[in-house]
């Protein structure tokens, strides 16, 4: 049994660890064995702390239960500070950089008993220039970004859980490309202290697992909201299906065959549950609005790196910073006021709904490692600050994972998790 522990979903391993039916050291060893087997090909880790993780696991096995994540191996995106491991933010500018303390999200996970196995690869300063990570399903395809190493490690069973962040589509897109569950909580419900900031208005900490229950477990710790992992959630829709609508978004014409097929398959499997929703006119310009806010705030946040070592920044990142610098503070203020209006309008979408179903990506993970793919279908939900979950359940024409995202009302993460669990169970059972 111990040799297969790395394949267990996080929630199942957590329950077994809490009962002392398995021990953390065996689980960590199983994950490390998987890393040894696959890391040279997948390249998910920026730093691996095997000896320290195993020592911590043994200490946890000998002591009292620490919390919901007791004994669970965890990957940390290399955008989040770790006081005992280097943090380079995916940039040569910070090669060898050693923070003095953990990011708040990492500290909360450790306090809850998580064993940090290592730092997972991120793209350059969490932007669009790829890191070295490959898609575990097909090594010549992108895993997405910027949380590339976290998604790939969970997908390849190197880890049961991993932390990531999203500014445009950096949780949902790699989850889709790698075929795992990705969860972006409601904006500002998870502390961003100790994280390399790109955009105060958009940055959100979340994570990856292989089931909805996995990310709910992690989310309950990140948000300090135990109700996100309440057992009652998994029975919330036993008597009636979630109230849902299907939202193709204004960019549906750009969806590729894989996404269109997954959409049709999901509607068939769910027996035409729900209705089609067209976004009101006031919410049709969310993508350019998100792009402008991200560009302006990233140019502001990365000004120190630009002054210090602009020659070490990639050309695409320099281009983004130049675009952001051309936006005035006055215009940015107008953009933020427009976002506030859009968020108020978006709240009304959920007056009679529990969740929306929407596309996650244009299609399957693109071929090649020169791009991380297009976050188009994530940008609008991100700028609205809404909680989102990607659900993998299908394969595209090239055999790569495909799925859809489920979007909830702001601050209603528990309802989103309950509905997503109900939907995922049925999509997987019927597909």
Short mmCIF file of C-alpha atoms in Angstrom, two decimals:
data_model
loop_
_atom_site.label_atom_id
_atom_site.label_comp_id
_atom_site.label_asym_id
_atom_site.label_seq_id
_atom_site.Cartn_x
_atom_site.Cartn_y
_atom_site.Cartn_z
CA UNK A 1 0.00 0.00 0.00
CA UNK A 2 2.77 2.44 0.90
CA UNK A 3 4.18 2.34 -2.65
CA UNK A 4 0.92 3.75 -4.03
CA UNK A 5 0.36 6.44 -1.40
CA UNK A 6 1.47 9.17 -3.79
CA UNK A 7 -1.62 8.48 -5.91
CA UNK A 8 -4.09 9.08 -3.06
CA UNK A 9 -6.16 12.24 -3.18
CA UNK A 10 -5.28 14.69 -0.43
CA UNK A 11 -8.59 14.38 1.44
CA UNK A 12 -8.28 10.60 1.69
CA UNK A 13 -4.67 10.78 2.85
CA UNK A 14 -5.59 13.49 5.38
CA UNK A 15 -8.29 11.30 6.93
CA UNK A 16 -5.96 8.31 7.09
CA UNK A 17 -3.19 10.42 8.64
CA UNK A 18 -5.61 11.78 11.24
CA UNK A 19 -6.61 8.22 12.20
CA UNK A 20 -2.92 7.20 12.18
CA UNK A 21 -3.75 4.50 9.63
CA UNK A 22 -0.80 5.71 7.56
CA UNK A 23 2.16 7.85 8.54
CA UNK A 24 3.53 10.97 6.98
CA UNK A 25 7.03 9.59 6.48
CA UNK A 26 5.74 6.82 4.23
CA UNK A 27 3.63 9.29 2.27
CA UNK A 28 6.56 11.66 1.83
CA UNK A 29 8.81 8.79 0.74
CA UNK A 30 6.25 7.69 -1.85
CA UNK A 31 6.07 11.23 -3.24
CA UNK A 32 9.86 11.54 -3.29
CA UNK A 33 10.13 8.22 -5.12
CA UNK A 34 7.74 9.55 -7.74
CA UNK A 35 9.78 12.75 -8.00
CA UNK A 36 12.94 10.69 -8.53
CA UNK A 37 11.20 8.71 -11.23
CA UNK A 38 9.76 11.65 -13.18
CA UNK A 39 11.41 14.96 -12.30
CA UNK A 40 14.12 14.81 -14.95
CA UNK A 41 11.38 14.75 -17.58
CA UNK A 42 8.69 16.97 -16.04
CA UNK A 43 10.98 19.48 -14.27
CA UNK A 44 8.30 20.68 -11.85
CA UNK A 45 10.62 21.75 -9.02
CA UNK A 46 12.79 24.83 -8.63
CA UNK A 47 14.08 23.47 -5.32
CA UNK A 48 13.53 20.09 -3.62
CA UNK A 49 13.98 19.76 0.15
CA UNK A 50 13.83 15.98 0.45
CA UNK A 51 15.83 15.50 3.65
CA UNK A 52 14.12 18.34 5.52
CA UNK A 53 10.67 17.13 4.42
CA UNK A 54 11.34 13.60 5.57
CA UNK A 55 12.68 14.81 8.93
CA UNK A 56 9.59 16.97 9.43
CA UNK A 57 7.31 14.06 8.49
CA UNK A 58 8.96 11.82 11.08
CA UNK A 59 8.56 14.51 13.73
CA UNK A 60 4.87 14.87 12.88
CA UNK A 61 4.38 11.10 13.11
CA UNK A 62 5.87 11.14 16.62
CA UNK A 63 3.83 14.08 17.87
CA UNK A 64 0.21 15.22 18.20
CA UNK A 65 -2.01 16.10 15.26
CA UNK A 66 -1.22 19.61 14.08
CA UNK A 67 -4.26 20.44 11.98
CA UNK A 68 -6.20 19.69 8.78
CA UNK A 69 -3.05 19.30 6.63
CA UNK A 70 -1.20 17.14 9.18
CA UNK A 71 1.50 15.17 7.39
CA UNK A 72 0.46 16.08 3.84
CA UNK A 73 3.24 16.89 1.36
CA UNK A 74 2.80 20.32 -0.20
CA UNK A 75 4.41 22.12 -3.13
CA UNK A 76 4.89 25.89 -2.93
CA UNK A 77 4.97 28.02 -6.06
CA UNK A 78 8.30 29.82 -6.25
CA UNK A 79 6.51 33.16 -6.04
CA UNK A 80 5.83 32.63 -2.32
CA UNK A 81 8.59 33.25 0.20
CA UNK A 82 9.95 30.36 2.25
CA UNK A 83 12.24 31.02 5.17
CA UNK A 84 14.09 27.71 4.78
CA UNK A 85 14.30 27.47 0.98
CA UNK A 86 15.49 29.83 -1.77
CA UNK A 87 12.85 31.88 -3.57
CA UNK A 88 13.78 33.21 -7.01
CA UNK A 89 10.33 34.26 -8.32
CA UNK A 90 11.20 32.57 -11.62
CA UNK A 91 13.81 35.23 -12.40
CA UNK A 92 17.61 35.20 -12.71
CA UNK A 93 17.56 38.54 -10.89
CA UNK A 94 16.74 36.67 -7.68
CA UNK A 95 18.96 33.61 -8.16
CA UNK A 96 19.99 32.36 -4.72
CA UNK A 97 17.66 34.77 -2.90
CA UNK A 98 16.83 33.49 0.60
CA UNK A 99 13.90 35.14 2.44
CA UNK A 100 14.00 35.28 6.23
CA UNK A 101 10.39 34.17 6.72
CA UNK A 102 7.57 32.27 5.06
CA UNK A 103 4.78 33.93 3.13
CA UNK A 104 1.63 34.03 5.25
CA UNK A 105 -0.05 31.33 3.14
CA UNK A 106 2.93 29.01 3.62
CA UNK A 107 3.04 29.71 7.35
CA UNK A 108 -0.65 28.86 7.74
CA UNK A 109 -0.15 25.58 5.87
CA UNK A 110 2.84 24.64 7.99
CA UNK A 111 0.95 25.51 11.18
CA UNK A 112 -1.77 23.12 9.99
CA UNK A 113 0.77 20.32 9.63
CA UNK A 114 1.73 20.50 5.94
CA UNK A 115 5.16 19.18 4.93
CA UNK A 116 6.69 21.45 2.29
CA UNK A 117 8.43 19.14 -0.17
CA UNK A 118 9.89 21.96 -2.23
CA UNK A 119 9.41 25.02 -4.40
CA UNK A 120 7.64 24.52 -7.72
CA UNK A 121 8.61 26.27 -10.94
CA UNK A 122 6.90 29.51 -11.89
CA UNK A 123 7.26 31.58 -15.03
CA UNK A 124 9.42 34.70 -15.06
CA UNK A 125 8.11 36.86 -12.22
CA UNK A 126 4.78 35.01 -12.68
CA UNK A 127 4.22 36.52 -16.12
CA UNK A 128 3.99 34.87 -19.53
CA UNK A 129 7.60 33.86 -20.30
CA UNK A 130 7.73 30.09 -19.63
CA UNK A 131 9.80 28.22 -17.09
CA UNK A 132 11.31 24.80 -17.69
CA UNK A 133 8.32 22.68 -16.63
CA UNK A 134 6.71 20.32 -19.15
CA UNK A 135 3.20 18.93 -19.35
CA UNK A 136 3.31 15.48 -17.69
CA UNK A 137 0.75 14.10 -20.15
CA UNK A 138 2.90 15.02 -23.15
CA UNK A 139 6.31 16.47 -22.55
CA UNK A 140 6.42 18.59 -25.70
CA UNK A 141 3.31 20.54 -24.66
CA UNK A 142 3.07 23.43 -22.20
CA UNK A 143 1.75 22.85 -18.67
CA UNK A 144 0.39 26.40 -18.68
CA UNK A 145 1.46 29.16 -16.36
CA UNK A 146 2.35 30.85 -14.26
CA UNK A 147 1.71 28.13 -11.65
CA UNK A 148 3.24 25.59 -14.01
CA UNK A 149 5.29 23.46 -11.63
CA UNK A 150 2.51 23.20 -9.05
CA UNK A 151 -0.07 21.97 -11.56
CA UNK A 152 2.35 19.55 -13.22
CA UNK A 153 3.56 18.07 -9.91
CA UNK A 154 0.02 17.39 -8.70
CA UNK A 155 -1.01 15.99 -12.08
CA UNK A 156 1.96 13.61 -12.11
CA UNK A 157 1.29 12.43 -8.53
CA UNK A 158 4.49 13.93 -7.15
CA UNK A 159 2.36 15.84 -4.64
CA UNK A 160 -1.24 15.67 -3.41
CA UNK A 161 -1.48 19.47 -3.00
CA UNK A 162 0.33 22.56 -4.24
CA UNK A 163 0.00 26.32 -3.87
CA UNK A 164 -0.39 28.67 -6.82
CA UNK A 165 -1.51 32.19 -7.61
CA UNK A 166 -3.68 33.80 -10.29
CA UNK A 167 -3.54 37.30 -11.74
CA UNK A 168 -5.14 36.47 -15.10
CA UNK A 169 -5.50 32.69 -15.45
CA UNK A 170 -2.52 31.20 -13.61
CA UNK A 171 -4.48 28.67 -11.54
CA UNK A 172 -7.32 27.69 -13.86
CA UNK A 173 -5.28 27.46 -17.09
CA UNK A 174 -2.50 25.12 -15.82
CA UNK A 175 -5.11 23.05 -13.99
CA UNK A 176 -6.93 22.65 -17.31
CA UNK A 177 -3.82 21.84 -19.32
CA UNK A 178 -2.53 19.33 -16.75
CA UNK A 179 -5.90 17.77 -15.93
CA UNK A 180 -6.20 18.59 -12.22
CA UNK A 181 -8.61 20.57 -10.06
CA UNK A 182 -7.56 24.19 -9.62
CA UNK A 183 -9.21 26.54 -7.13
CA UNK A 184 -9.05 30.34 -7.12
CA UNK A 185 -10.75 31.63 -3.95
CA UNK A 186 -12.65 34.90 -3.82
CA UNK A 187 -10.23 37.81 -4.16
CA UNK A 188 -8.73 39.13 -0.90
CA UNK A 189 -9.82 36.13 1.19
CA UNK A 190 -6.24 34.78 1.37
CA UNK A 191 -3.35 36.86 2.67
CA UNK A 192 -0.75 37.83 0.05
CA UNK A 193 1.89 38.83 2.57
CA UNK A 194 5.28 37.46 1.54
CA UNK A 195 4.33 36.97 -2.10
CA UNK A 196 5.98 38.77 -5.01
CA UNK A 197 3.22 41.17 -5.98
CA UNK A 198 2.12 41.85 -9.54
CA UNK A 199 -1.33 43.38 -9.16
CA UNK A 200 -3.02 44.28 -5.90
CA UNK A 201 -6.38 44.39 -7.64
CA UNK A 202 -6.07 40.91 -9.13
CA UNK A 203 -3.50 38.66 -7.39
CA UNK A 204 -5.14 35.72 -5.61
CA UNK A 205 -3.60 32.74 -3.78
CA UNK A 206 -5.14 29.32 -4.38
CA UNK A 207 -4.09 25.80 -5.13
CA UNK A 208 -4.26 22.46 -6.90
CA UNK A 209 -5.49 19.00 -5.99
CA UNK A 210 -6.93 16.01 -7.80
CA UNK A 211 -10.48 16.39 -6.44
CA UNK A 212 -12.73 19.21 -5.29
CA UNK A 213 -12.45 17.91 -1.74
CA UNK A 214 -8.67 18.27 -1.99
CA UNK A 215 -8.76 21.96 -2.85
CA UNK A 216 -11.51 22.56 -0.29
CA UNK A 217 -9.20 21.12 2.38
CA UNK A 218 -6.40 23.43 1.28
CA UNK A 219 -8.76 26.38 0.89
CA UNK A 220 -10.09 25.99 4.41
CA UNK A 221 -6.57 26.55 5.73
CA UNK A 222 -5.64 29.37 3.34
CA UNK A 223 -8.80 31.34 4.15
CA UNK A 224 -8.97 30.34 7.85
CA UNK A 225 -12.55 29.29 7.07
CA UNK A 226 -13.20 25.76 8.33
CA UNK A 227 -16.65 25.73 6.73
CA UNK A 228 -15.00 25.23 3.33
CA UNK A 229 -14.09 21.70 4.43
CA UNK A 230 -17.28 20.86 6.32
CA UNK A 231 -18.47 17.32 5.60
CA UNK A 232 -21.98 18.72 5.11
CA UNK A 233 -20.81 20.39 1.88
CA UNK A 234 -20.49 17.06 0.12
CA UNK A 235 -24.16 16.32 0.88
CA UNK A 236 -25.46 19.84 0.23
CA UNK A 237 -27.13 18.97 -3.07
CA UNK A 238 -28.35 15.46 -2.30
CA UNK A 239 -31.99 16.55 -2.50
CA UNK A 240 -31.78 18.91 -5.46
CA UNK A 241 -29.29 19.82 -8.16
CA UNK A 242 -27.42 23.13 -7.96
CA UNK A 243 -29.08 26.06 -9.68
CA UNK A 244 -26.76 26.77 -12.56
CA UNK A 245 -26.40 28.58 -15.86
CA UNK A 246 -24.05 28.07 -18.79
CA UNK A 247 -22.03 31.15 -19.75
CA UNK A 248 -20.00 30.90 -22.94
CA UNK A 249 -18.70 34.50 -22.47
CA UNK A 250 -18.38 37.02 -25.32
CA UNK A 251 -15.24 35.22 -26.60
CA UNK A 252 -16.86 31.84 -27.28
CA UNK A 253 -16.14 32.15 -31.02
CA UNK A 254 -12.45 31.62 -30.19
CA UNK A 255 -13.06 28.32 -28.38
CA UNK A 256 -11.34 25.40 -30.10
CA UNK A 257 -12.80 22.01 -30.92
CA UNK A 258 -11.64 20.51 -27.61
CA UNK A 259 -13.46 23.07 -25.49
CA UNK A 260 -16.57 23.06 -27.68
CA UNK A 261 -16.70 19.27 -27.44
CA UNK A 262 -16.23 19.31 -23.64
CA UNK A 263 -19.02 21.87 -23.39
CA UNK A 264 -21.42 19.72 -25.41
CA UNK A 265 -20.38 16.61 -23.49
CA UNK A 266 -21.01 18.30 -20.14
CA UNK A 267 -24.43 19.52 -21.19
CA UNK A 268 -25.33 16.01 -22.30
CA UNK A 269 -23.98 14.36 -19.14
CA UNK A 270 -25.83 16.83 -16.94
CA UNK A 271 -29.00 16.17 -18.92
CA UNK A 272 -29.40 19.77 -20.03
CA UNK A 273 -29.52 21.04 -16.45
CA UNK A 274 -29.55 24.84 -16.31
CA UNK A 275 -30.03 27.53 -18.91
CA UNK A 276 -27.76 29.53 -21.22
CA UNK A 277 -26.75 32.90 -19.79
CA UNK A 278 -25.63 35.86 -21.90
CA UNK A 279 -23.66 38.41 -19.93
CA UNK A 280 -25.31 41.84 -19.76
CA UNK A 281 -23.77 44.60 -21.87
CA UNK A 282 -22.04 46.13 -18.85
CA UNK A 283 -19.97 42.96 -18.39
CA UNK A 284 -18.90 42.40 -21.98
CA UNK A 285 -15.70 44.49 -21.77
CA UNK A 286 -14.05 42.66 -18.88
CA UNK A 287 -11.09 41.23 -20.81
CA UNK A 288 -9.56 44.54 -21.98
CA UNK A 289 -10.30 46.00 -18.55
CA UNK A 290 -8.39 43.18 -16.84
CA UNK A 291 -5.49 43.54 -19.26
CA UNK A 292 -5.20 47.28 -18.61
CA UNK A 293 -5.30 46.89 -14.82
CA UNK A 294 -2.75 44.08 -14.87
CA UNK A 295 -0.40 46.01 -17.16
CA UNK A 296 -0.54 49.21 -15.08
CA UNK A 297 -0.15 47.51 -11.71
CA UNK A 298 2.57 45.12 -12.91
CA UNK A 299 4.54 48.08 -14.29
CA UNK A 300 4.23 49.73 -10.88
CA UNK A 301 5.11 46.58 -8.91
CA UNK A 302 8.12 45.54 -11.02
CA UNK A 303 9.65 48.99 -11.32
CA UNK A 304 12.44 48.04 -8.87
CA UNK A 305 13.47 45.06 -11.02
CA UNK A 306 13.31 47.20 -14.14
CA UNK A 307 15.65 49.79 -12.58
CA UNK A 308 17.98 47.18 -11.11
CA UNK A 309 18.41 44.77 -14.01
CA UNK A 310 16.20 45.48 -17.01
CA UNK A 311 18.64 43.51 -19.21
CA UNK A 312 17.70 40.37 -17.24
CA UNK A 313 14.00 40.73 -18.07
CA UNK A 314 12.61 38.94 -21.11
CA UNK A 315 11.47 41.02 -24.06
CA UNK A 316 7.77 40.06 -23.59
CA UNK A 317 7.92 41.25 -19.98
CA UNK A 318 9.65 44.47 -20.98
CA UNK A 319 6.91 45.01 -23.55
CA UNK A 320 4.23 44.51 -20.88
CA UNK A 321 5.95 46.98 -18.57
CA UNK A 322 6.15 49.50 -21.39
CA UNK A 323 2.43 49.05 -22.09
CA UNK A 324 1.60 49.53 -18.42
CA UNK A 325 3.76 52.63 -18.16
CA UNK A 326 1.73 54.28 -20.92
CA UNK A 327 -1.44 54.06 -18.81
CA UNK A 328 -1.89 57.09 -16.59
CA UNK A 329 -2.77 56.93 -12.93
CA UNK A 330 -5.91 58.87 -13.76
CA UNK A 331 -6.99 56.26 -16.30
CA UNK A 332 -6.18 53.49 -13.85
CA UNK A 333 -8.44 55.13 -11.30
CA UNK A 334 -11.24 55.21 -13.86
CA UNK A 335 -10.60 51.54 -14.62
CA UNK A 336 -10.87 50.63 -10.96
CA UNK A 337 -14.14 52.51 -10.62
CA UNK A 338 -15.45 50.62 -13.64
CA UNK A 339 -14.42 47.34 -12.00
CA UNK A 340 -16.34 48.28 -8.86
CA UNK A 341 -19.43 48.91 -10.99
CA UNK A 342 -18.94 45.59 -12.80
CA UNK A 343 -18.58 43.71 -9.53
CA UNK A 344 -21.85 45.13 -8.26
CA UNK A 345 -23.55 44.12 -11.49
CA UNK A 346 -22.00 40.63 -11.40
CA UNK A 347 -23.43 40.02 -7.94
CA UNK A 348 -26.88 40.15 -9.50
CA UNK A 349 -26.08 37.21 -11.77
CA UNK A 350 -26.32 34.94 -8.73
CA UNK A 351 -29.64 36.14 -7.34
CA UNK A 352 -31.30 32.93 -8.53
CA UNK A 353 -28.21 30.82 -9.23
CA UNK A 354 -25.65 28.89 -7.24
CA UNK A 355 -22.95 28.77 -9.93
CA UNK A 356 -22.09 29.45 -13.55
CA UNK A 357 -20.34 26.99 -15.85
CA UNK A 358 -17.87 28.58 -18.26
CA UNK A 359 -14.95 27.57 -20.49
CA UNK A 360 -11.53 27.40 -18.83
CA UNK A 361 -9.21 27.55 -21.84
CA UNK A 362 -9.33 27.89 -25.60
CA UNK A 363 -8.64 24.17 -25.88
CA UNK A 364 -5.99 21.59 -25.08
CA UNK A 365 -2.48 22.55 -23.95
CA UNK A 366 -0.68 24.03 -26.97
CA UNK A 367 2.22 22.17 -28.52
CA UNK A 368 5.65 23.57 -27.69
CA UNK A 369 7.27 25.11 -24.64
CA UNK A 370 7.64 28.66 -25.93
CA UNK A 371 4.22 29.72 -24.68
CA UNK A 372 2.05 29.09 -21.62
CA UNK A 373 -1.23 29.44 -23.53
CA UNK A 374 -3.89 32.11 -23.54
CA UNK A 375 -5.75 33.02 -20.30
CA UNK A 376 -8.59 34.61 -22.28
CA UNK A 377 -11.46 32.71 -20.65
CA UNK A 378 -10.15 33.43 -17.14
CA UNK A 379 -9.50 37.17 -17.32
CA UNK A 380 -13.09 38.33 -16.85
CA UNK A 381 -13.82 36.21 -13.77
CA UNK A 382 -10.47 37.24 -12.27
CA UNK A 383 -11.11 40.97 -12.61
CA UNK A 384 -14.52 40.42 -10.99
CA UNK A 385 -12.78 38.76 -8.04
CA UNK A 386 -15.08 35.72 -8.18
CA UNK A 387 -14.15 32.25 -6.89
CA UNK A 388 -13.51 29.69 -9.64
CA UNK A 389 -12.76 25.97 -9.87
CA UNK A 390 -11.55 24.04 -12.91
CA UNK A 391 -13.05 20.54 -13.28
CA UNK A 392 -11.20 18.08 -15.56
CA UNK A 393 -13.36 15.34 -17.06
CA UNK A 394 -12.67 14.92 -20.79
CA UNK A 395 -9.96 14.48 -23.42
CA UNK A 396 -9.40 16.62 -26.48
CA UNK A 397 -8.70 15.40 -30.03
CA UNK A 398 -4.98 15.03 -29.20
CA UNK A 399 -5.65 13.05 -26.02
CA UNK A 400 -4.83 15.87 -23.63
CA UNK A 401 -7.02 16.86 -20.66
CA UNK A 402 -9.95 19.22 -21.12
CA UNK A 403 -12.59 20.50 -18.73
CA UNK A 404 -14.66 23.50 -17.73
CA UNK A 405 -14.62 25.99 -14.88
CA UNK A 406 -17.33 26.61 -12.34
CA UNK A 407 -17.74 30.19 -11.10
CA UNK A 408 -19.43 31.25 -7.87
CA UNK A 409 -20.69 34.44 -6.27
CA UNK A 410 -18.16 36.57 -4.43
CA UNK A 411 -17.62 35.31 -0.89
CA UNK A 412 -19.76 32.22 -1.51
CA UNK A 413 -16.84 29.82 -1.83
CA UNK A 414 -18.51 27.11 0.26
CA UNK A 415 -21.50 27.03 -2.07
CA UNK A 416 -19.16 26.94 -5.08
CA UNK A 417 -17.20 24.01 -3.64
CA UNK A 418 -20.38 22.08 -2.82
CA UNK A 419 -21.81 22.61 -6.30
CA UNK A 420 -18.49 21.85 -8.01
CA UNK A 421 -18.19 18.59 -6.07
CA UNK A 422 -21.73 17.57 -7.10
CA UNK A 423 -21.02 18.45 -10.74
CA UNK A 424 -17.63 16.75 -10.86
CA UNK A 425 -18.96 13.52 -9.41
CA UNK A 426 -21.54 13.33 -12.17
CA UNK A 427 -19.24 14.38 -14.97
CA UNK A 428 -16.69 11.75 -14.01
CA UNK A 429 -19.27 9.02 -13.39
CA UNK A 430 -20.89 9.46 -16.78
CA UNK A 431 -17.90 10.33 -18.97
#
